[in-house]
PDB file of C-alpha atoms and ligand atoms in Angstrom:
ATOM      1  CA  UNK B 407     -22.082  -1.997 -15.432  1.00 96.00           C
ATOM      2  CA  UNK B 408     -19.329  -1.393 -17.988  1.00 97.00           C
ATOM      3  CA  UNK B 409     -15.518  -0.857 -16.417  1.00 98.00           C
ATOM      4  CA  UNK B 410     -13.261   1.613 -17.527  1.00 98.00           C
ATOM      5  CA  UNK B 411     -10.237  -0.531 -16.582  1.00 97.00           C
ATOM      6  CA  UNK B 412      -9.193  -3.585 -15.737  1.00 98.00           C
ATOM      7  CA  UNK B 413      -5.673  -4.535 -14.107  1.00 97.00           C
ATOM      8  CA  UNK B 414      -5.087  -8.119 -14.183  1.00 98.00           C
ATOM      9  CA  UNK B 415      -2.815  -8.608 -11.726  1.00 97.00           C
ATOM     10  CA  UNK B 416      -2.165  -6.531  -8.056  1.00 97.00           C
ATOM     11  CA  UNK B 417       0.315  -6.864  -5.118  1.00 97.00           C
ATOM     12  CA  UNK B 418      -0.099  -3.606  -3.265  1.00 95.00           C
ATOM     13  CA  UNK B 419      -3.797  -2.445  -3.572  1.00 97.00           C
ATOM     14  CA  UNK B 420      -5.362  -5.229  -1.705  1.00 98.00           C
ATOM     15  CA  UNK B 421      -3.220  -5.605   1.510  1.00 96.00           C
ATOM     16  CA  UNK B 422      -1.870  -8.913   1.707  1.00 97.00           C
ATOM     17  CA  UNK B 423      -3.523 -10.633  -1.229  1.00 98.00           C
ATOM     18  CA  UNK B 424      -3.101 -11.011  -5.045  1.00 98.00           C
ATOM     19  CA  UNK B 425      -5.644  -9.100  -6.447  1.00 98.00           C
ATOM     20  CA  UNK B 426      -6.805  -7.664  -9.942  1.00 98.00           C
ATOM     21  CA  UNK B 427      -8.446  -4.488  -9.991  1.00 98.00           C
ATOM     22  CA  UNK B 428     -11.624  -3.054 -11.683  1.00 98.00           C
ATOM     23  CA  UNK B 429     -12.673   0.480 -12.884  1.00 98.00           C
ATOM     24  CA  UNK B 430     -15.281   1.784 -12.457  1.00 98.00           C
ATOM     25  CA  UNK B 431     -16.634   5.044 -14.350  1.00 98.00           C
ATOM     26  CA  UNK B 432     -17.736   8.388 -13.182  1.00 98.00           C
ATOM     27  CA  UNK B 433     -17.370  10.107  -9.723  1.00 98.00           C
ATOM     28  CA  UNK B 434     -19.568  12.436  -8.015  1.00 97.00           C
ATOM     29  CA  UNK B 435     -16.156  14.235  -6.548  1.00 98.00           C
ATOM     30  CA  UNK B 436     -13.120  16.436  -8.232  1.00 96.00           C
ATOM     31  CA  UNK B 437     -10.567  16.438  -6.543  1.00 95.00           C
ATOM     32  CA  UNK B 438      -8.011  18.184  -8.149  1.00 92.00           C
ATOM     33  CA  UNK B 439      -5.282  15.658  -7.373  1.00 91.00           C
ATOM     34  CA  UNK B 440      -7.340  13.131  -8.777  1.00 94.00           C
ATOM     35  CA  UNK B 441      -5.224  10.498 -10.602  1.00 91.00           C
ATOM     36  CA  UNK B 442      -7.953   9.071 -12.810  1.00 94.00           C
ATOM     37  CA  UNK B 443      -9.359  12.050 -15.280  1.00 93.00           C
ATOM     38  CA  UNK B 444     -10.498   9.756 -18.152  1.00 95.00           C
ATOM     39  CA  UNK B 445     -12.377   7.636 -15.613  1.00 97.00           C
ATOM     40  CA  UNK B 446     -14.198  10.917 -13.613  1.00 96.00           C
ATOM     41  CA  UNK B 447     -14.548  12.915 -16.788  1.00 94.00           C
ATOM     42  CA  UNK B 448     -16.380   9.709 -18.432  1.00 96.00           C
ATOM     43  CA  UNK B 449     -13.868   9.882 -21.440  1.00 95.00           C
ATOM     44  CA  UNK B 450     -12.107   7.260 -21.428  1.00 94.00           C
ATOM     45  CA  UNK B 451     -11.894   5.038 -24.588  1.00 95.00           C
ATOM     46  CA  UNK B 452     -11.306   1.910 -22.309  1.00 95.00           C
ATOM     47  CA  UNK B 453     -15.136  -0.303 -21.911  1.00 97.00           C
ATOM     48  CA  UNK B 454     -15.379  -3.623 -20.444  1.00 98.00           C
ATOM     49  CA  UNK B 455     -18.611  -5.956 -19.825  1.00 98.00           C
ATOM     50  CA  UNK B 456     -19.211  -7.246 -16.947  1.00 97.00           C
ATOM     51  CA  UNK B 457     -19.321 -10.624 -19.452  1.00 98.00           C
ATOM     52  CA  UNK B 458     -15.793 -10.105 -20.153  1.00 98.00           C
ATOM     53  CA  UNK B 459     -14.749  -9.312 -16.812  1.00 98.00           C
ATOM     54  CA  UNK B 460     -16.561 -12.667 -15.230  1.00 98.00           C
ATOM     55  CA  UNK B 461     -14.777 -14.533 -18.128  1.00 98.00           C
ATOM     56  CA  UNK B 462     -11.277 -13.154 -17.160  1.00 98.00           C
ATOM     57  CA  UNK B 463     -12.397 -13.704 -13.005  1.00 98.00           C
ATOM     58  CA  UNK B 464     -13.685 -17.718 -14.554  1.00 98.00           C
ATOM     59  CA  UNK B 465      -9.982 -18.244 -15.993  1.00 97.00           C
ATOM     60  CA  UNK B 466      -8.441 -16.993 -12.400  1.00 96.00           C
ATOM     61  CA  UNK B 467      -9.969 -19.098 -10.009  1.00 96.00           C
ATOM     62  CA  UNK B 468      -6.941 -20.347  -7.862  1.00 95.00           C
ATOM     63  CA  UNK B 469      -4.622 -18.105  -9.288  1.00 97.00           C
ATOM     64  CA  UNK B 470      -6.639 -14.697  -7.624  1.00 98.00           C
ATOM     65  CA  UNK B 471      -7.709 -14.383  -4.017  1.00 98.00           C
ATOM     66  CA  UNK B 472      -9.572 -11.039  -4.797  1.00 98.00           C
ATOM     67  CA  UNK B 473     -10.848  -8.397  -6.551  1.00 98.00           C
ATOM     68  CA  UNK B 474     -10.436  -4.642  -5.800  1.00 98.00           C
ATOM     69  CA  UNK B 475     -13.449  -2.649  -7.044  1.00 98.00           C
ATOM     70  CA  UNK B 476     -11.986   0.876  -7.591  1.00 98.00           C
ATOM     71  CA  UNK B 477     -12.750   4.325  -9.797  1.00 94.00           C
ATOM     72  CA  UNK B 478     -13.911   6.894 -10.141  1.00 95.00           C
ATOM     73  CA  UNK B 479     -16.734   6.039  -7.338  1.00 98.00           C
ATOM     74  CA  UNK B 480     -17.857   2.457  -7.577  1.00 98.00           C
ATOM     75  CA  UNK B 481     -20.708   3.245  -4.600  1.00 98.00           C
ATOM     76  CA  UNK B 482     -22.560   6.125  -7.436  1.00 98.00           C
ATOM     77  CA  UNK B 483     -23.737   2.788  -9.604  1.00 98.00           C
ATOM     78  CA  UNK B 484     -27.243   1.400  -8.510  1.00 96.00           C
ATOM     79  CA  UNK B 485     -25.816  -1.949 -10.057  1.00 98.00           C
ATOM     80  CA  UNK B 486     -22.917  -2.788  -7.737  1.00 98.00           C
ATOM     81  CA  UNK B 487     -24.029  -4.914  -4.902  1.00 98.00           C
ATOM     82  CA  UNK B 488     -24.900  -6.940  -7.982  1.00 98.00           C
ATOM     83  CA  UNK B 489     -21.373  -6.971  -9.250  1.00 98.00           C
ATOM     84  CA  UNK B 490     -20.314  -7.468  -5.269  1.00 98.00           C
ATOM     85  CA  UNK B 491     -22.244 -10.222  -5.467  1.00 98.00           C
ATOM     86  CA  UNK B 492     -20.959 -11.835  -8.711  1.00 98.00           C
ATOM     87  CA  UNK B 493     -17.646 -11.742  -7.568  1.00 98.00           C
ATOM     88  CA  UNK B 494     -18.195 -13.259  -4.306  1.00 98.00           C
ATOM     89  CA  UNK B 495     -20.317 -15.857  -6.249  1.00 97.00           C
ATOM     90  CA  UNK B 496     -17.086 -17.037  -7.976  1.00 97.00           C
ATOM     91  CA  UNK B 497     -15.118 -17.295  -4.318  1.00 98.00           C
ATOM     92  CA  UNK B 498     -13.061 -14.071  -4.661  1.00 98.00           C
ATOM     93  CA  UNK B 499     -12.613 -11.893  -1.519  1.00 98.00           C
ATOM     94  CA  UNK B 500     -14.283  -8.529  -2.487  1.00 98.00           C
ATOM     95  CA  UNK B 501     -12.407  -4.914  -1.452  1.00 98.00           C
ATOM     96  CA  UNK B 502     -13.902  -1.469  -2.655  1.00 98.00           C
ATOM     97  CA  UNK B 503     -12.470   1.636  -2.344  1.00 98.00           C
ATOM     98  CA  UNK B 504     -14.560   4.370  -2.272  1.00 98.00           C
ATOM     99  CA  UNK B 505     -15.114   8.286  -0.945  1.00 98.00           C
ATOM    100  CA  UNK B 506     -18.150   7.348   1.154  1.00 98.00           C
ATOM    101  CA  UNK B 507     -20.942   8.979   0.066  1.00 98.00           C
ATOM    102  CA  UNK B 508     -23.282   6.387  -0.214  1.00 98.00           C
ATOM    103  CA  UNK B 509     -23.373   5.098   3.398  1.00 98.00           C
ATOM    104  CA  UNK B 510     -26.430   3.020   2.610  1.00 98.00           C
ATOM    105  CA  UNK B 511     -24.508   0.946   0.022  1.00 98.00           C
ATOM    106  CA  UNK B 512     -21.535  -0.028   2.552  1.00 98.00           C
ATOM    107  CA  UNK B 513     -23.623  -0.890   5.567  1.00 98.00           C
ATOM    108  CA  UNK B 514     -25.926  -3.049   2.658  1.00 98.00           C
ATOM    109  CA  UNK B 515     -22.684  -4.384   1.339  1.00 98.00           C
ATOM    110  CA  UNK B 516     -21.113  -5.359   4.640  1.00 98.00           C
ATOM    111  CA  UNK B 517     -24.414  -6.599   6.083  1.00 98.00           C
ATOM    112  CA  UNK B 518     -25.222  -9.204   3.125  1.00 98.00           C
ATOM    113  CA  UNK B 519     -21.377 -10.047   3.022  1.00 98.00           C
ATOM    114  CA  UNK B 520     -20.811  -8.958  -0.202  1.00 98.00           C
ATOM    115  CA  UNK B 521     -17.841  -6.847   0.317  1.00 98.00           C
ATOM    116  CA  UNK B 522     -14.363  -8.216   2.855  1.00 98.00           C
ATOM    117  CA  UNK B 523     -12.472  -4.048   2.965  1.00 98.00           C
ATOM    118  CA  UNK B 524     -13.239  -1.209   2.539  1.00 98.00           C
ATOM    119  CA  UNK B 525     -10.759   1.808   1.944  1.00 98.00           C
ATOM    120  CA  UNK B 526     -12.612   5.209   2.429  1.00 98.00           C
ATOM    121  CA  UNK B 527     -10.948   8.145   1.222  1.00 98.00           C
ATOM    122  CA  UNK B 528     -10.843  10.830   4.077  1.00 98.00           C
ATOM    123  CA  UNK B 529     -10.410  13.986   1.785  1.00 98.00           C
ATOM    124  CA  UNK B 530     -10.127  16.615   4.420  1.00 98.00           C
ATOM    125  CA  UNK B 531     -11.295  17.933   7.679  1.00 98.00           C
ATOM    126  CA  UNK B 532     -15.465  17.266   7.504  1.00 98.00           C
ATOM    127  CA  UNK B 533     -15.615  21.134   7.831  1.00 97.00           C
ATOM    128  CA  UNK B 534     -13.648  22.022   4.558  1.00 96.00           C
ATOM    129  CA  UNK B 535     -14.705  19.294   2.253  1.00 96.00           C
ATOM    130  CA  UNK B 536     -16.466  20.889  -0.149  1.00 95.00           C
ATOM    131  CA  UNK B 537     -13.943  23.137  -0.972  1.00 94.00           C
ATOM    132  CA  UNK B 538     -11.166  20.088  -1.207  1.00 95.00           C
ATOM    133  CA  UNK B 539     -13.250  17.959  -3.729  1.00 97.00           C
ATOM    134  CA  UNK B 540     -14.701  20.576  -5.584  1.00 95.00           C
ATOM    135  CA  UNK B 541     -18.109  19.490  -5.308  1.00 95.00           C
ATOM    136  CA  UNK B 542     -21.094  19.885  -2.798  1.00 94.00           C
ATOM    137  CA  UNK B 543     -20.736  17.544  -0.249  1.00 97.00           C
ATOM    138  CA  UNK B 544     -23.019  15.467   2.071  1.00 97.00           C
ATOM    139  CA  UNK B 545     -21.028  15.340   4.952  1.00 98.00           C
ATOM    140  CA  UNK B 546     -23.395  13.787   7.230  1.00 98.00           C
ATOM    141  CA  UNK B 547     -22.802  10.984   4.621  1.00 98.00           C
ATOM    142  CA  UNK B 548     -19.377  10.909   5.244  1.00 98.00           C
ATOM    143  CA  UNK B 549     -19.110  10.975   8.655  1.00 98.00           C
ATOM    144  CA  UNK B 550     -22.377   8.310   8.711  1.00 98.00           C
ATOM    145  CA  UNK B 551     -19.840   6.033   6.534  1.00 98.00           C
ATOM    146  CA  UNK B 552     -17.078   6.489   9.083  1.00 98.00           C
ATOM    147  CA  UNK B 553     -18.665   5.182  11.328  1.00 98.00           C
ATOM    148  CA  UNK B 554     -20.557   2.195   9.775  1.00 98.00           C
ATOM    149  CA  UNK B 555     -17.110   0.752   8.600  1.00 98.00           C
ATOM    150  CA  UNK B 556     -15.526   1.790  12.612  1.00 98.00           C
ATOM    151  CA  UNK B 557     -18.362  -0.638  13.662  1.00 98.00           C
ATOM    152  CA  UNK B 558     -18.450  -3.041  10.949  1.00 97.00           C
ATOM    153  CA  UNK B 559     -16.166  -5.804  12.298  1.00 96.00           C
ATOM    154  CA  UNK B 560     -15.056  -6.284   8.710  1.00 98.00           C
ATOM    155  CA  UNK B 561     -11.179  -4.615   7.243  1.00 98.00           C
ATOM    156  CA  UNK B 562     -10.882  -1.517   6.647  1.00 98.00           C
ATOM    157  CA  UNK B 563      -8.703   1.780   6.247  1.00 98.00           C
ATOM    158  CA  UNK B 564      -9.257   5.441   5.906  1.00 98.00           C
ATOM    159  CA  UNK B 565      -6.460   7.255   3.991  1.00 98.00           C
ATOM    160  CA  UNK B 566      -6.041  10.555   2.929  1.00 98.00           C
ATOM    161  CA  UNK B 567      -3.997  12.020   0.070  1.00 96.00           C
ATOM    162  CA  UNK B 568      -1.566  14.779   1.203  1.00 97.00           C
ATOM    163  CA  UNK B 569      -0.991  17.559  -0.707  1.00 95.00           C
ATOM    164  CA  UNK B 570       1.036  20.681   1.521  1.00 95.00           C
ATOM    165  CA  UNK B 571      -1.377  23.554  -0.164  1.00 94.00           C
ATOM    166  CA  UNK B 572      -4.413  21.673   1.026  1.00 95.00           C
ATOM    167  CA  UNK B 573      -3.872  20.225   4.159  1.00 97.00           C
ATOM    168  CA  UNK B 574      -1.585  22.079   7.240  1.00 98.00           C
ATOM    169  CA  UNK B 575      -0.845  19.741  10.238  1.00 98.00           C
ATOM    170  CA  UNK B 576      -3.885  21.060  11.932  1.00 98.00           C
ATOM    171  CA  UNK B 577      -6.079  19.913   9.344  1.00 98.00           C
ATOM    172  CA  UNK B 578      -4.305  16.360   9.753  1.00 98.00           C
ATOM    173  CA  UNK B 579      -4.832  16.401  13.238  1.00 98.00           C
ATOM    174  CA  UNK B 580      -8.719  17.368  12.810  1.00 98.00           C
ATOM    175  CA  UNK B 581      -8.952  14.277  10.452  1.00 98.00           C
ATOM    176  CA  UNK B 582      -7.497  12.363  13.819  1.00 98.00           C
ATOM    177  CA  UNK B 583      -9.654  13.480  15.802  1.00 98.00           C
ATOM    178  CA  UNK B 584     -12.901  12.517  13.584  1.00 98.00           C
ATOM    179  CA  UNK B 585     -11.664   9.246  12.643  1.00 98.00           C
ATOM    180  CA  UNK B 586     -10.604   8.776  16.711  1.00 98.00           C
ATOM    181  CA  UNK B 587     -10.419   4.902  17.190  1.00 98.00           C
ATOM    182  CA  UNK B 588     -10.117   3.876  13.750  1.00 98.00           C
ATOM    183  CA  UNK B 589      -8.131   0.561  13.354  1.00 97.00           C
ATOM    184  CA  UNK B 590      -5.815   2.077  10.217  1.00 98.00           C
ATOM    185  CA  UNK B 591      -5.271   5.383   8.640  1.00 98.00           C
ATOM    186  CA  UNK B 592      -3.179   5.690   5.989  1.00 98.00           C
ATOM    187  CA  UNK B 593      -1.268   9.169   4.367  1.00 98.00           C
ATOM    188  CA  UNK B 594      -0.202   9.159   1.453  1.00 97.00           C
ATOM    189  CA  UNK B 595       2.008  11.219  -0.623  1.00 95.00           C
ATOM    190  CA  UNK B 596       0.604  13.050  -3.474  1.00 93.00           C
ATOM    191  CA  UNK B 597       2.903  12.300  -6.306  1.00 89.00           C
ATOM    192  CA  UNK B 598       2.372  14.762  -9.331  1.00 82.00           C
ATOM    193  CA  UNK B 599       1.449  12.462 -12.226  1.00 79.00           C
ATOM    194  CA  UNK B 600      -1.220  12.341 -14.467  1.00 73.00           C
ATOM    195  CA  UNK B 601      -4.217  14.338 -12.608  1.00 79.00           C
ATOM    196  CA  UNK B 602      -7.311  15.910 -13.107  1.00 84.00           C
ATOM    197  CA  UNK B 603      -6.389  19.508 -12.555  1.00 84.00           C
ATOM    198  CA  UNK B 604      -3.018  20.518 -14.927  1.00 83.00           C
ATOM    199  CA  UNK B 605      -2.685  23.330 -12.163  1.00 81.00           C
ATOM    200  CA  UNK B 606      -1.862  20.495  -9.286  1.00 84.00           C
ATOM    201  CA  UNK B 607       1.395  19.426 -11.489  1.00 83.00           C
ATOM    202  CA  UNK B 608       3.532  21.723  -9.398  1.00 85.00           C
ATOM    203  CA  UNK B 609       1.852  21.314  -6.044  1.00 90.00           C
ATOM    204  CA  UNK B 610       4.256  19.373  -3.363  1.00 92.00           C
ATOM    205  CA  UNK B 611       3.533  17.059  -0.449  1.00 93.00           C
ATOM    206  CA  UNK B 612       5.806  17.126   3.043  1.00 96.00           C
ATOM    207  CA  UNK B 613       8.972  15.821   3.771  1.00 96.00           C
ATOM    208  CA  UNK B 614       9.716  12.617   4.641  1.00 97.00           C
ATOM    209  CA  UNK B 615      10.387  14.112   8.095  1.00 97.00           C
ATOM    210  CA  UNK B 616       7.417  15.599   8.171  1.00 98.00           C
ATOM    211  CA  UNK B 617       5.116  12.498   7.393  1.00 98.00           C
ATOM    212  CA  UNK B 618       7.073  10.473  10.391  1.00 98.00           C
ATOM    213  CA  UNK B 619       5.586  13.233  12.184  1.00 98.00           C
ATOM    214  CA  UNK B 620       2.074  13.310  11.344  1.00 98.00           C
ATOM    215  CA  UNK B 621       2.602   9.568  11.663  1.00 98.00           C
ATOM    216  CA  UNK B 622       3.364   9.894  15.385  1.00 98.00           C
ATOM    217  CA  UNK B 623       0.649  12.664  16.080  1.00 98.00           C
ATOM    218  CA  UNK B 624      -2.125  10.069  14.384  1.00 98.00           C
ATOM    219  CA  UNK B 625      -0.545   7.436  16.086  1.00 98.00           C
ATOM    220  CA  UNK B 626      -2.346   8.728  19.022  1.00 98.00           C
ATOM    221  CA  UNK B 627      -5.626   9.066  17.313  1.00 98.00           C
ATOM    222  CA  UNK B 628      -5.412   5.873  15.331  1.00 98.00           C
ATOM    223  CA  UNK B 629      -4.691   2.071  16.487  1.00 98.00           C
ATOM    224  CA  UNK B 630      -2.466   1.998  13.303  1.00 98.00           C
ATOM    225  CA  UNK B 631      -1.036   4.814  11.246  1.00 98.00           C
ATOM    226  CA  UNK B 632       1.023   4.086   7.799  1.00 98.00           C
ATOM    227  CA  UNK B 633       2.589   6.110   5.487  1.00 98.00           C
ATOM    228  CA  UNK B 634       2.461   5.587   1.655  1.00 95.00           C
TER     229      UNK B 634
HETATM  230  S1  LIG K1463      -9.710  11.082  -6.311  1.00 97.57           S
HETATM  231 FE1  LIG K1463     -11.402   9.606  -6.171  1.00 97.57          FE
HETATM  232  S2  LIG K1463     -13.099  10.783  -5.314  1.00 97.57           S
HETATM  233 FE2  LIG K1463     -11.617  12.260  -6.090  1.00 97.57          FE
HETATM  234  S3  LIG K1463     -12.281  12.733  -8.194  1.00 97.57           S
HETATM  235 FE3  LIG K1463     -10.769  11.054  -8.328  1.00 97.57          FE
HETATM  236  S4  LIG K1463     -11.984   9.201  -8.294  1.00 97.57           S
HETATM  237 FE4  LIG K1463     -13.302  10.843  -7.564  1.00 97.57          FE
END
């Protein structure tokens, strides 16, 4: 695999750990939110061996408790339960984010041990996905990966990106109600930086207010809802 990024040092994408974090390239989604163009659109002038990355990961050891694997969509590369695998090799904890549409590679992942959390991107209600992410979408995939991780013993979070346009209360509460029982579900506010579609510059998320409501509607859905 070559990475399209690497940051060497993290605080707040693996919870509770000092991380690093790794790009990967390509996604099969579009979302038009989407806060890595050069990475989904494959044009980014950034490439990284996996040498180079394992030498950086060699000269961490003790300094790094983990590595977050995140993209575009790690889980479209045939090549990383290999990369998983490297990682944990070396004694770093392992966390992927990813839009779950490869089901097969977490319950592989979590079964050989290879990966320690998962966050899963919940996108939109399962009914209106395709539409949201601009792609076709398998959502038996989806909701297969749901549940794998809800019945995987191992961390995890779900966590949607809220953008007022795209996603009414009802559509929040939906979410709830497909991710019912989840341990943590996360919102999180879309803030209008760089992103895939110019058009989404202007687009706004809720209120403060109105997140500390969602946040008590989910609570009853959800052992754990946080805002971001
Ligand atoms: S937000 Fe994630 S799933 Fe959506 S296009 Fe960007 S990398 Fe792909």
């Amino acid at each position: 695999m070559v990475f399209g990024g690497l940051e060497k040092f993290t605080l707040i994408d693996y919870p509770g750990k000092i991380a690093c974090m790794v790009y990967t390239i390509g996604c099969n989604f579009r979302c038009p939110y989407c806060h890595n163009p050069e990475l989904v659109d494959e044009t980014t002038d950034v490439h990284i061996s996996e040498r180079e990355f394992y030498d950086f990961l060699d000269a961490r050891k003790g300094m790094l408790d983990g590595v977050v694997i995140t993209g575009g969509e790690p889980t479209i590369h045939a090549d990383l339960p290999q990369v998983m695998r490297e990682i944990k090799t070396r004694g770093f904890l392992v966390k992927l984010d990813s839009n779950g549409t490869h089901p097969a590679i977490l319950r592989d992942a979590i079964r050989d041990g290879i990966v320690d959390f998962v966050a899963m991107d919940i996108k939109s209600p399962l009914a209106t996905y395709g539409a949201t992410v601009a792609r076709p979408v398998d959502t038996e995939a989806i909701r297969e990966s749901i549940d794998i991780l809800m019945t995987s013993g191992i961390d995890y979070e779900f966590r949607t990106t809220i953008i007022k346009s795209m996603l009414s209360p009802e559509d929040l509460e939906q979410i709830g109600r497909e991710i019912r029982g989840a341990k943590t579900y996360v919102l999180q506010k879309f803030v209008p930086t760089k992103i895939l579609n110019p058009q989404f510059r202007n687009k706004v998320t809720y209120s403060d207010e109105e997140f500390k409501q969602f946040q008590k509607i989910l609570t009853t859905y959800v052992d754990q809802c946080l805002i971001r």
